[in-house]
Amino acid sequence: MTGDHGDSGVRVRFAPSPTGSLHIGSVRTALYNYLYARRHGGTLVLRIEDTDLKRSAVTHDRGILESLAWLGLQADEGPDVGGPYGPYRQSERASIYEAAVQKLLANGHAYPCFCPQELLDRKKEEQLARGEMPKYDRTCYRLSPDEVEARLARGEKAAIRFRVPEGEVTFDDLIHGPITFSSEVIGDFIIKRTDGGYSYNFAVVVDDAEMAITHVIRGEDHITNTARQLMLFAALGRPAPCYAHHSLILAPDGSKLSKRHGATSIAEFKAIGYLPAAIVNYLALISWHPQDEREKFSLAELTEEFEIERLSRSPAVFDIHKLNWLNGLYIRELPTEELSRLIAPYLAGAGIALQPVQREVVAQAIQANLVVLSDAPRYAELFVKDFVLEDCAAATALHSPHVPGVLQLARRHFAAMPEEFLLPAAAREVLHGLTEEAKAKGLKGKALYLPVRVALTGRDEGPELFYLIGGLGKRKILERLDAGLAYAVRSGECA
Ligand code: GLU
């Protein structure tokens, strides 16, 4: 079903507000919408909900577009790619909202409200003091048409309120099942503010109607909005979409996932060095359990298997350990050149300057150790940082009488290295030459490799020797072997 999107009539939308980098929870919403569109041969619309921003404010939607592209969750229609239902930024849709306001005023579903905010606040307090649920008392709904006209003619500022109809609102949520609200708990709400802006609930309904959205997939913090939105659809005489409200991501302590739990925005996860494939895979698994025990899913595989109806209703607890595990898995699968390219900025940031061949060798050498890309400098340091053997606990391995001979032999082989840096295959050959000659002299295994390793790194464990040989550079190798030899001779003299 992949690839032929756009034909089935299914239209979903991801509708972020551009208030900074995407929160990981919003990415999950974007992913669900993407998967739903792809699975059902539908269309994903990206709509930027910037109605709350001042007209003059710059719309910070570039970060959102970049993040979605990075994750591979590109929309089929949106502010960057266009489409037949544009514009796709709410700030550019005022005339569409205004037409809908006029329609509701004309058909009696909306009315102007002149009540000043202070009066509304006071009435709200009084209602609360009486133990009542605060709700607009419809003062302005009772104004005569003549009075309304006269006040408007005088230039009095008015908000526009939606007149909430009596009765119940019921919808069948794809995840939660049937949900019913009594309109008694919903006061006549504002659809257009006195400052001329349109309310969230109103703009969303007009857009979902005008953009022919068939399925609204969003967080369950919007469930209560859905009642208001359904009333607006009915009043506008437009069919309502189906709704699926997914659970929200919580921190392990049950609170809202926030800064104090670590990274929350996609920009932060990217900066730490999480791979998009791991993030997507993790977010899909967070409240969805595939039929089998499989945990690793590419976006294409998710498209085939993911069913929104099977999402758990329980809160999704964010488990960084699982994300880390998946990220490590994806890092280990990266082709060397790609890993080398991806770790480059982290190495540069840590002041580790490597030649291209050297970086490729280092990438391979540390690949299995990395959980996130920003771990790279910690493991790569070995290839560039100088050390003094006297300060290294592992240097005791150089105290044995056979060590000077081993290091001299190694030096002879490494001095014949054809290049400064060697890719692993060539470095293996050099090591093989050394191993063979050493064997003939009765030296093998630890007796051979440990002194070489300690002389080269000051440590008794680390990446495979051929990575060290290829990545350290001939000059550094010879320097270190000389230092190791001098140290071994000194320690032999003292013994
Ligand atoms: N702009 C809303 C938000 O960022 C989304 C609204 C919706 O999906 O209806 O929460």
Coordinates of C-alpha atoms and ligand atoms in Angstrom, one line a residue:
M1 CA 0.0 0.0 0.0
T2 CA 3.0 2.3 0.3
G3 CA 3.8 4.7 -2.5
D4 CA 0.3 5.1 -3.9
H5 CA -0.8 7.7 -1.3
G6 CA -3.3 10.3 -2.1
D7 CA -5.8 8.1 -3.9
S8 CA -8.0 6.6 -1.2
G9 CA -9.7 9.8 0.0
V10 CA -8.2 9.4 3.4
R11 CA -6.8 12.8 4.5
V12 CA -5.1 13.3 7.8
R13 CA -3.2 16.3 9.1
F14 CA -0.4 17.1 11.5
A15 CA -1.1 20.6 13.0
P16 CA 1.7 21.8 15.2
S17 CA 1.9 25.2 16.7
P18 CA 5.3 26.8 15.8
T19 CA 6.4 27.5 19.4
G20 CA 9.9 26.2 19.2
S21 CA 11.4 22.9 18.2
L22 CA 9.0 20.0 18.0
H23 CA 8.4 18.2 21.3
I24 CA 9.0 14.4 21.1
G25 CA 5.3 14.0 21.9
S26 CA 4.3 16.0 18.8
V27 CA 6.7 13.9 16.7
R28 CA 4.7 10.9 17.9
T29 CA 1.5 12.5 16.7
A30 CA 3.2 13.3 13.4
L31 CA 4.3 9.7 13.1
Y32 CA 0.9 8.3 13.7
N33 CA -0.6 10.6 11.1
Y34 CA 2.1 9.7 8.7
L35 CA 1.6 6.0 9.2
Y36 CA -2.2 6.3 9.0
A37 CA -1.9 8.2 5.7
R38 CA 0.6 5.7 4.2
R39 CA -1.2 2.6 5.4
H40 CA -4.5 3.7 4.0
G41 CA -3.2 5.2 0.7
G42 CA -4.1 8.6 2.0
T43 CA -2.7 12.1 2.1
L44 CA -0.8 13.8 5.0
V45 CA -1.3 17.5 5.3
L46 CA 1.0 19.7 7.4
R47 CA -0.8 22.7 8.8
I48 CA 1.0 25.3 10.8
E49 CA -1.2 26.6 13.6
D50 CA 0.1 30.0 14.2
T51 CA -3.1 31.9 15.0
D52 CA -1.8 32.8 18.5
L53 CA 1.2 34.5 17.1
K54 CA 1.1 38.3 16.6
R55 CA 0.6 39.1 12.9
S56 CA 4.1 40.6 12.8
A57 CA 5.8 37.7 14.5
V58 CA 8.0 35.6 12.3
T59 CA 6.5 32.1 11.8
H60 CA 9.1 29.7 13.1
D61 CA 8.1 26.8 11.0
R62 CA 11.4 26.1 9.3
G63 CA 12.5 24.0 12.3
I64 CA 9.4 21.9 12.1
L65 CA 9.8 21.3 8.4
E66 CA 13.4 20.4 8.9
S67 CA 12.7 18.0 11.7
L68 CA 10.0 16.3 9.8
A69 CA 12.2 15.9 6.8
W70 CA 15.0 14.6 9.0
L71 CA 12.7 12.0 10.5
G72 CA 11.4 11.0 7.0
L73 CA 7.9 12.1 7.9
Q74 CA 7.4 14.6 5.0
A75 CA 3.8 15.7 4.4
D76 CA 2.2 15.5 1.0
E77 CA 0.7 18.9 1.3
G78 CA 2.0 21.8 3.4
P79 CA 3.5 25.3 3.5
D80 CA 6.7 24.1 1.8
V81 CA 5.3 21.8 -0.9
G82 CA 1.9 23.5 -1.4
G83 CA -1.2 21.6 -2.4
P84 CA -4.8 22.2 -3.5
Y85 CA -6.1 23.2 -0.1
G86 CA -3.7 26.0 0.9
P87 CA -2.6 28.2 2.3
Y88 CA -1.3 25.9 5.0
R89 CA -0.5 28.4 7.6
Q90 CA -3.4 29.6 9.7
S91 CA -2.0 33.1 9.8
E92 CA -2.7 33.3 6.1
R93 CA -6.3 32.0 6.3
A94 CA -8.1 34.9 7.9
S95 CA -10.5 35.5 5.1
I96 CA -11.6 31.8 5.2
Y97 CA -12.3 32.1 8.9
E98 CA -14.1 35.3 8.5
A99 CA -16.4 33.8 5.9
A100 CA -17.2 31.0 8.3
V101 CA -17.9 33.5 11.1
Q102 CA -20.3 35.4 8.9
K103 CA -22.1 32.2 8.0
L104 CA -22.6 31.3 11.7
L105 CA -23.8 34.9 12.5
A106 CA -26.2 34.7 9.6
N107 CA -27.7 31.3 10.6
G108 CA -28.0 32.2 14.2
H109 CA -25.3 29.9 15.6
A110 CA -23.1 32.8 16.7
Y111 CA -23.7 36.3 18.2
P112 CA -21.6 39.3 19.1
C113 CA -20.6 39.7 22.7
F114 CA -19.7 43.1 24.1
C115 CA -19.0 42.0 27.7
P116 CA -15.7 43.4 28.9
Q117 CA -13.1 41.0 30.3
E118 CA -13.3 42.5 33.8
L119 CA -17.1 41.8 33.9
L120 CA -16.6 38.2 32.7
D121 CA -13.9 37.6 35.3
R122 CA -16.1 38.9 38.1
K123 CA -19.0 36.8 37.0
K124 CA -16.7 33.8 36.8
E125 CA -15.6 34.3 40.4
E126 CA -19.1 34.7 41.6
Q127 CA -20.2 31.5 39.9
L128 CA -17.2 29.7 41.4
A129 CA -18.1 31.1 44.9
R130 CA -21.6 29.8 44.5
G131 CA -20.1 26.4 43.6
E132 CA -21.3 26.6 40.0
M133 CA -19.4 25.6 37.0
P134 CA -18.2 28.9 35.4
K135 CA -20.0 29.4 32.1
Y136 CA -20.9 32.5 30.0
D137 CA -24.4 33.7 31.1
R138 CA -25.5 34.6 27.6
T139 CA -26.1 38.3 28.5
C140 CA -25.3 39.4 25.0
Y141 CA -27.3 36.6 23.4
R142 CA -30.4 38.3 24.9
L143 CA -29.6 41.7 23.3
S144 CA -32.2 42.8 20.7
P145 CA -30.9 42.9 17.1
D146 CA -31.5 46.7 17.2
E147 CA -29.2 47.1 20.2
V148 CA -26.5 45.0 18.7
E149 CA -26.6 47.0 15.6
A150 CA -26.5 50.3 17.4
R151 CA -23.6 49.2 19.6
L152 CA -21.7 47.9 16.6
A153 CA -22.5 51.1 14.7
R154 CA -21.0 53.1 17.7
G155 CA -17.8 51.2 17.1
E156 CA -18.1 49.1 20.3
K157 CA -15.7 46.2 20.2
A158 CA -17.3 42.8 20.2
A159 CA -16.1 39.2 20.3
I160 CA -18.1 36.6 18.5
R161 CA -19.5 33.7 20.5
F162 CA -20.7 30.4 19.4
R163 CA -24.2 29.5 20.7
V164 CA -23.8 26.0 22.1
P165 CA -26.8 23.9 21.3
E166 CA -28.6 21.9 23.9
G167 CA -28.2 18.1 24.1
E168 CA -25.4 15.7 24.0
V169 CA -22.4 15.3 21.7
T170 CA -21.2 11.8 21.0
F171 CA -18.4 10.5 18.9
D172 CA -16.8 7.1 18.4
D173 CA -13.1 7.5 19.0
L174 CA -10.9 5.1 17.1
I175 CA -8.8 4.4 20.2
H176 CA -11.2 5.1 23.1
G177 CA -14.5 4.0 21.7
P178 CA -17.7 6.0 22.2
I179 CA -17.3 9.3 24.2
T180 CA -20.2 11.5 25.2
F181 CA -20.3 15.1 26.4
S182 CA -23.3 16.9 27.7
S183 CA -23.4 20.4 26.2
E184 CA -24.5 21.6 29.7
V185 CA -20.9 21.8 30.8
I186 CA -19.9 23.9 27.8
G187 CA -20.6 27.6 27.8
D188 CA -21.0 29.7 24.7
F189 CA -17.4 30.0 23.6
I190 CA -15.6 32.7 21.7
I191 CA -14.8 31.9 18.1
K192 CA -13.5 35.4 17.2
R193 CA -11.7 37.6 19.7
T194 CA -12.2 41.3 20.1
D195 CA -8.6 41.7 18.7
G196 CA -9.8 40.1 15.5
G197 CA -8.1 36.7 16.0
Y198 CA -9.9 33.4 15.6
S199 CA -10.0 30.9 18.4
Y200 CA -8.1 27.6 18.2
N201 CA -11.3 25.4 18.2
F202 CA -12.9 27.5 15.5
A203 CA -9.9 27.8 13.2
V204 CA -9.2 24.0 13.5
V205 CA -12.8 23.1 12.5
V206 CA -12.9 25.5 9.5
D207 CA -9.5 24.2 8.4
D208 CA -10.4 20.5 8.9
A209 CA -13.6 21.1 7.0
E210 CA -12.0 23.1 4.2
M211 CA -9.1 20.8 3.9
A212 CA -11.4 17.8 3.6
I213 CA -9.7 16.1 6.6
T214 CA -11.2 12.6 7.1
H215 CA -9.3 11.5 10.3
V216 CA -8.0 13.6 13.1
I217 CA -5.3 11.9 15.0
R218 CA -4.0 13.8 18.0
G219 CA -3.2 13.7 21.7
E220 CA -5.9 13.0 24.2
D221 CA -5.4 16.4 25.8
H222 CA -7.7 17.5 22.9
I223 CA -10.6 15.2 23.8
T224 CA -12.6 18.0 25.5
N225 CA -12.0 20.2 22.5
T226 CA -13.6 17.6 20.3
A227 CA -17.0 18.2 21.7
R228 CA -16.8 21.9 20.8
Q229 CA -15.4 21.1 17.4
L230 CA -18.2 18.7 16.6
M231 CA -20.8 21.3 17.5
L232 CA -19.1 23.7 15.1
F233 CA -19.0 21.2 12.3
A234 CA -22.8 20.7 12.7
A235 CA -23.4 24.4 12.8
L236 CA -21.4 24.9 9.6
G237 CA -23.3 22.1 8.0
R238 CA -20.1 20.2 7.3
P239 CA -19.4 16.5 7.9
A240 CA -17.1 15.9 10.9
P241 CA -14.0 13.7 10.6
C242 CA -13.3 10.5 12.6
Y243 CA -11.2 11.1 15.7
A244 CA -8.4 9.1 17.3
H245 CA -7.0 10.5 20.5
H246 CA -3.8 8.9 21.5
S247 CA -2.3 8.8 25.0
L248 CA 0.3 11.3 26.1
I249 CA 3.9 10.6 26.8
L250 CA 4.8 10.7 30.5
A251 CA 8.1 10.6 32.3
P252 CA 8.9 7.4 34.3
D253 CA 7.7 9.2 37.5
G254 CA 4.3 9.7 35.9
S255 CA 4.6 13.4 35.5
K256 CA 4.5 15.3 32.2
L257 CA 7.7 14.8 30.2
S258 CA 9.7 18.0 30.7
K259 CA 13.1 19.5 30.6
R260 CA 14.1 18.1 34.0
H261 CA 13.8 14.6 32.6
G262 CA 16.4 15.4 29.9
A263 CA 15.9 16.0 26.3
T264 CA 12.3 16.7 25.2
S265 CA 12.6 18.4 21.8
I266 CA 13.5 16.7 18.6
A267 CA 16.3 19.2 18.1
E268 CA 17.9 18.1 21.4
F269 CA 17.6 14.4 20.6
K270 CA 19.2 15.2 17.3
A271 CA 22.0 17.1 18.9
I272 CA 22.8 14.3 21.3
G273 CA 23.2 12.0 18.4
Y274 CA 20.0 9.9 18.2
L275 CA 19.3 8.6 14.7
P276 CA 16.0 9.4 13.1
A277 CA 15.3 5.7 12.4
A278 CA 15.8 4.9 16.1
I279 CA 13.5 7.7 17.2
V280 CA 10.8 6.7 14.8
N281 CA 11.1 3.0 15.8
Y282 CA 11.0 3.9 19.5
L283 CA 8.0 6.2 19.2
A284 CA 6.0 3.6 17.3
L285 CA 6.7 1.0 20.0
I286 CA 5.9 3.2 22.9
S287 CA 2.3 2.3 23.0
W288 CA 1.9 -0.2 20.3
H289 CA 2.8 -3.9 20.6
P290 CA 3.3 -5.7 17.4
Q291 CA 1.7 -9.1 17.0
D292 CA 5.1 -10.9 17.2
E293 CA 8.0 -10.2 19.5
R294 CA 9.8 -8.0 17.0
E295 CA 11.1 -4.7 18.2
K296 CA 12.9 -3.4 15.2
F297 CA 10.9 -1.7 12.5
S298 CA 11.8 0.6 9.7
L299 CA 9.4 3.3 8.7
A300 CA 8.4 1.2 5.7
E301 CA 7.7 -1.8 7.9
L302 CA 5.7 0.2 10.3
T303 CA 3.6 1.4 7.4
E304 CA 2.7 -2.2 6.7
E305 CA 2.0 -3.2 10.3
F306 CA 1.0 -0.3 12.4
E307 CA -2.7 -0.1 13.3
I308 CA -3.9 3.0 15.1
E309 CA -6.8 1.0 16.5
R310 CA -4.4 -1.2 18.4
L311 CA -2.8 1.7 20.3
S312 CA -2.8 1.3 24.0
R313 CA -5.0 3.8 26.0
S314 CA -2.6 3.8 28.9
P315 CA -0.1 6.6 29.2
A316 CA 3.0 6.1 27.2
V317 CA 6.0 6.0 29.6
F318 CA 9.1 7.4 28.1
D319 CA 11.9 4.9 28.5
I320 CA 15.2 6.4 27.6
H321 CA 17.0 3.0 28.1
K322 CA 14.9 1.4 25.3
L323 CA 15.6 4.4 23.0
N324 CA 19.3 4.1 23.8
W325 CA 19.2 0.4 23.1
L326 CA 17.5 0.9 19.7
N327 CA 19.9 3.8 18.8
G328 CA 22.9 1.6 19.5
L329 CA 21.4 -1.1 17.3
Y330 CA 20.9 1.4 14.4
I331 CA 24.4 2.9 14.9
R332 CA 25.9 -0.6 14.5
E333 CA 24.1 -1.0 11.2
L334 CA 25.4 2.2 9.7
P335 CA 27.8 1.9 6.8
T336 CA 31.2 3.1 7.8
E337 CA 31.3 6.2 5.5
E338 CA 27.9 7.3 6.9
L339 CA 29.0 6.8 10.5
S340 CA 32.2 8.6 9.8
R341 CA 30.3 11.5 8.4
L342 CA 27.8 11.6 11.3
I343 CA 30.5 11.6 14.0
A344 CA 32.6 14.3 12.3
P345 CA 30.8 17.3 13.9
Y346 CA 31.0 15.7 17.4
L347 CA 34.7 15.0 17.0
A348 CA 35.4 18.5 15.7
G349 CA 33.3 19.9 18.6
A350 CA 35.6 18.1 21.0
G351 CA 38.7 19.4 19.2
I352 CA 39.5 16.0 17.7
A353 CA 40.8 16.6 14.2
L354 CA 41.2 13.5 12.1
Q355 CA 42.2 12.8 8.5
P356 CA 39.4 11.3 6.4
V357 CA 40.9 7.8 6.3
Q358 CA 41.7 8.0 10.0
R359 CA 38.1 9.0 10.7
E360 CA 36.8 6.1 8.8
V361 CA 39.0 3.7 10.8
V362 CA 38.0 5.4 14.0
A363 CA 34.4 5.1 13.1
Q364 CA 34.7 1.4 12.6
A365 CA 36.8 1.0 15.7
I366 CA 34.2 2.6 18.0
Q367 CA 31.0 1.7 16.2
A368 CA 30.1 -1.1 18.6
N369 CA 30.6 1.2 21.6
L370 CA 28.4 4.0 20.6
V371 CA 25.0 4.5 22.2
V372 CA 24.6 8.0 20.8
L373 CA 26.8 9.8 18.3
S374 CA 27.9 12.3 20.9
D375 CA 29.7 9.3 22.6
A376 CA 32.2 9.4 19.8
P377 CA 34.8 11.8 21.2
R378 CA 35.1 9.8 24.4
Y379 CA 36.0 6.6 22.5
A380 CA 38.0 8.4 19.7
E381 CA 40.2 10.2 22.1
L382 CA 42.4 7.2 22.4
F383 CA 43.6 7.8 18.8
V384 CA 44.8 11.4 19.4
K385 CA 45.5 11.9 23.1
D386 CA 49.1 11.6 24.3
F387 CA 49.9 9.9 27.5
V388 CA 52.9 9.2 29.7
L389 CA 53.4 5.5 30.5
E390 CA 54.5 6.2 34.0
D391 CA 50.9 7.5 34.7
C392 CA 49.3 4.4 33.2
A393 CA 48.3 1.4 35.4
A394 CA 48.5 -0.9 32.4
A395 CA 52.2 0.0 31.9
T396 CA 53.1 -2.9 34.3
A397 CA 52.5 -5.1 31.3
L398 CA 55.7 -3.7 29.8
H399 CA 57.9 -4.8 32.8
S400 CA 58.5 -8.3 31.5
P401 CA 62.0 -9.1 30.0
H402 CA 60.6 -10.2 26.6
V403 CA 58.9 -6.8 26.0
P404 CA 61.8 -4.8 24.4
G405 CA 62.3 -7.5 21.8
V406 CA 58.6 -7.5 21.0
L407 CA 58.4 -3.8 20.7
Q408 CA 61.5 -3.7 18.5
L409 CA 60.0 -6.3 16.2
A410 CA 56.7 -4.4 16.0
R411 CA 58.6 -1.2 15.3
R412 CA 60.3 -2.8 12.3
H413 CA 57.0 -3.9 10.8
F414 CA 55.2 -0.7 11.5
A415 CA 58.0 1.4 10.1
A416 CA 57.3 -0.4 6.8
M417 CA 53.7 0.8 6.7
P418 CA 53.0 2.0 3.2
E419 CA 50.8 5.0 4.3
E420 CA 50.4 7.2 7.4
F421 CA 46.9 5.8 7.9
L422 CA 45.6 2.5 6.8
L423 CA 42.1 1.2 6.3
P424 CA 41.4 -1.9 8.3
A425 CA 42.2 -4.4 5.5
A426 CA 45.7 -3.0 5.0
A427 CA 46.3 -2.7 8.7
R428 CA 45.4 -6.3 9.2
E429 CA 48.0 -7.2 6.6
V430 CA 50.7 -5.3 8.5
L431 CA 49.6 -7.0 11.8
H432 CA 49.6 -10.4 10.0
G433 CA 53.3 -9.8 9.0
L434 CA 54.2 -9.1 12.5
T435 CA 52.3 -12.0 13.9
E436 CA 53.9 -14.4 11.5
E437 CA 57.5 -13.3 12.3
A438 CA 56.7 -13.3 16.0
K439 CA 55.4 -16.8 15.8
A440 CA 58.6 -18.0 14.2
K441 CA 60.4 -16.5 17.2
G442 CA 58.0 -18.3 19.6
L443 CA 56.0 -15.2 20.5
K444 CA 52.3 -15.2 20.2
G445 CA 48.9 -14.2 21.7
K446 CA 49.1 -12.0 24.8
A447 CA 52.9 -12.1 25.0
L448 CA 52.9 -10.3 21.6
Y449 CA 49.8 -8.2 21.5
L450 CA 49.6 -6.9 25.0
P451 CA 52.9 -5.0 25.0
V452 CA 52.1 -3.6 21.6
R453 CA 48.6 -2.4 22.7
V454 CA 49.9 -0.9 26.0
A455 CA 52.7 0.9 24.2
L456 CA 50.3 2.3 21.6
T457 CA 47.5 3.3 23.9
G458 CA 48.6 3.2 27.6
R459 CA 45.7 0.9 28.2
D460 CA 45.3 -2.9 28.3
E461 CA 42.0 -3.0 26.5
G462 CA 40.3 -1.2 23.7
P463 CA 39.6 -1.5 20.0
E464 CA 41.1 -4.3 17.9
L465 CA 44.8 -3.8 17.2
F466 CA 44.4 -3.4 13.5
Y467 CA 42.1 -0.4 14.1
L468 CA 44.8 1.1 16.3
I469 CA 47.4 0.5 13.7
G470 CA 45.3 1.9 10.9
G471 CA 44.0 4.9 12.8
L472 CA 46.9 6.1 15.0
G473 CA 49.1 7.1 12.1
K474 CA 52.6 5.8 11.4
R475 CA 54.4 8.7 13.0
K476 CA 52.5 8.4 16.2
I477 CA 52.9 4.6 16.2
L478 CA 56.6 4.8 15.9
E479 CA 56.9 7.6 18.6
R480 CA 54.8 5.6 21.0
L481 CA 56.7 2.4 20.4
D482 CA 60.0 4.3 21.0
A483 CA 58.5 5.6 24.2
G484 CA 57.3 2.2 25.2
L485 CA 60.7 0.7 24.4
A486 CA 62.5 3.3 26.5
Y487 CA 60.1 2.7 29.4
A488 CA 60.4 -1.1 29.1
V489 CA 64.2 -0.8 29.2
R490 CA 64.1 1.5 32.1
S491 CA 61.8 -0.7 34.1
G492 CA 64.0 -3.7 33.3
E493 CA 67.0 -1.9 34.6
C494 CA 65.3 -1.1 37.9
A495 CA 64.0 -4.6 38.4
Ligands
GLU1 N1 -2.1 23.0 17.2 C1 -2.5 22.0 18.1 C2 -1.4 21.6 19.0 O1 -0.2 21.8 18.7 C3 -3.0 20.7 17.4 C4 -4.5 20.8 17.3 C5 -5.1 19.6 16.7 O2 -4.5 18.6 16.3 O3 -6.3 19.7 16.5 O4 -1.7 21.0 20.0

